Amino acid sequence: MTPPAANPLVRQEKDRLSWRALLAILAVALVVGGAGVLASWRMALRYETPPLGQPASVNPASPRDVGMIDQTLIERDRYGQRLAEAKRRELSRYGWADRRRGLARIPIDEAMRLVVEEARR
């Protein structure tokens, strides 16, 4: 069987790009992108934080924590600093860790010195 003869009158059309359509799509993309950037910038201005050294405004009615996460601003709340100072004081003095079981607490510097002495023996 022989293949059918190609019809000389049938030809493929040349590929054409519509430059107007491409430019219109580009213009729309630029306008939408610019509008998005402008909207983002305006929203960011509303939530901008004050410069360093200036206190941030805090709503006093807002809850201190949400679930288990502390939600306070560092500039306004010194809880972490007070906790660290209390732990540092606890590490630098003698006391009972568990009196009933006979466990005593000694200053951390003293404990490290004793461990080093024991390791040298």
Coordinates of C-alpha atoms in Angstrom, one line a residue:
M1 CA 0.0 0.0 0.0
T2 CA 1.4 3.4 -0.8
P3 CA 1.0 6.4 1.4
P4 CA -1.4 9.1 0.2
A5 CA 0.3 11.9 -1.7
A6 CA 0.8 15.1 0.2
N7 CA -1.6 17.8 -0.9
P8 CA 0.6 20.7 -2.2
L9 CA -2.2 23.2 -1.3
V10 CA -2.1 22.4 2.4
R11 CA 0.7 24.2 4.3
Q12 CA 1.4 25.1 8.0
E13 CA 0.8 28.6 9.0
K14 CA 3.7 30.7 10.2
D15 CA 3.8 31.2 14.0
R16 CA 2.8 34.7 14.9
L17 CA 3.1 36.5 18.2
S18 CA 0.7 39.3 19.0
W19 CA 2.9 42.0 20.4
R20 CA -0.1 44.0 21.5
A21 CA -1.4 41.1 23.6
L22 CA 2.0 40.5 25.2
L23 CA 2.4 44.2 26.0
A24 CA -1.1 44.3 27.5
I25 CA -0.4 41.3 29.7
L26 CA 2.9 42.9 30.8
A27 CA 1.2 46.2 31.6
V28 CA -1.5 44.4 33.7
A29 CA 1.1 42.4 35.5
L30 CA 3.1 45.6 36.3
V31 CA -0.1 47.4 37.6
V32 CA -1.2 44.4 39.7
G33 CA 2.4 43.9 41.1
G34 CA 2.7 47.6 41.8
A35 CA -0.6 47.7 43.6
G36 CA 0.4 44.7 45.7
V37 CA 3.7 46.4 46.7
L38 CA 1.9 49.7 47.5
A39 CA -0.7 47.9 49.7
S40 CA 2.0 45.9 51.5
W41 CA 4.0 49.0 52.2
R42 CA 0.9 50.8 53.6
M43 CA 0.1 47.9 55.8
A44 CA 3.7 47.7 57.1
L45 CA 3.6 51.4 58.0
R46 CA 0.6 50.7 60.3
Y47 CA 2.5 48.0 62.2
E48 CA 6.0 49.6 62.2
T49 CA 7.9 49.2 65.4
P50 CA 9.3 52.3 67.1
P51 CA 13.1 52.9 66.9
L52 CA 15.3 51.3 69.5
G53 CA 15.3 53.0 72.8
Q54 CA 11.7 54.2 72.5
P55 CA 9.1 52.1 74.3
A56 CA 6.4 50.4 72.2
S57 CA 2.8 51.0 73.0
V58 CA 1.1 48.1 74.7
N59 CA -2.6 47.5 75.2
P60 CA -2.9 46.9 79.0
A61 CA -6.0 44.8 78.4
S62 CA -4.1 42.3 76.3
P63 CA -3.5 38.9 77.9
R64 CA 0.0 38.2 79.3
D65 CA 0.2 34.9 77.6
V66 CA -1.7 32.9 75.0
G67 CA -1.7 29.2 75.8
M68 CA 1.8 28.6 77.1
I69 CA 3.6 31.3 75.1
D70 CA 4.5 34.6 76.9
Q71 CA 3.2 37.5 74.7
T72 CA 4.7 40.5 76.5
L73 CA 7.1 43.0 75.0
I74 CA 10.7 42.8 76.2
E75 CA 10.9 46.5 76.7
R76 CA 7.9 46.5 79.1
D77 CA 8.4 43.2 80.9
R78 CA 11.5 42.3 82.9
Y79 CA 10.2 38.8 83.9
G80 CA 13.1 37.0 82.1
Q81 CA 15.7 39.2 83.7
R82 CA 14.2 38.7 87.2
L83 CA 14.1 35.0 86.7
A84 CA 17.7 34.8 85.5
E85 CA 18.8 36.9 88.5
A86 CA 16.9 34.6 90.9
K87 CA 18.5 31.5 89.3
R88 CA 22.0 33.1 89.5
R89 CA 21.5 33.9 93.2
E90 CA 20.3 30.3 93.7
L91 CA 23.5 29.0 92.0
S92 CA 25.7 31.1 94.2
R93 CA 24.6 30.1 97.7
Y94 CA 24.3 27.1 100.0
G95 CA 20.9 25.6 100.7
W96 CA 18.7 22.5 100.7
A97 CA 17.7 21.0 97.3
D98 CA 15.6 18.3 99.1
R99 CA 15.9 18.3 102.9
R100 CA 13.9 15.1 103.3
R101 CA 16.3 13.2 101.1
G102 CA 19.4 14.9 102.5
L103 CA 20.3 16.7 99.2
A104 CA 22.2 19.9 99.7
R105 CA 22.9 22.7 97.2
I106 CA 26.3 24.3 97.1
P107 CA 27.5 27.3 95.0
I108 CA 28.3 26.4 91.4
D109 CA 31.9 27.7 91.6
E110 CA 32.6 25.5 94.7
A111 CA 31.0 22.5 92.9
M112 CA 33.1 23.0 89.8
R113 CA 36.3 23.3 92.0
L114 CA 35.4 20.0 93.8
V115 CA 34.8 18.2 90.5
V116 CA 38.2 19.3 89.1
E117 CA 40.0 18.3 92.3
E118 CA 38.3 14.9 92.2
A119 CA 39.2 14.4 88.6
R120 CA 42.9 15.2 89.3
R121 CA 43.1 12.4 91.9

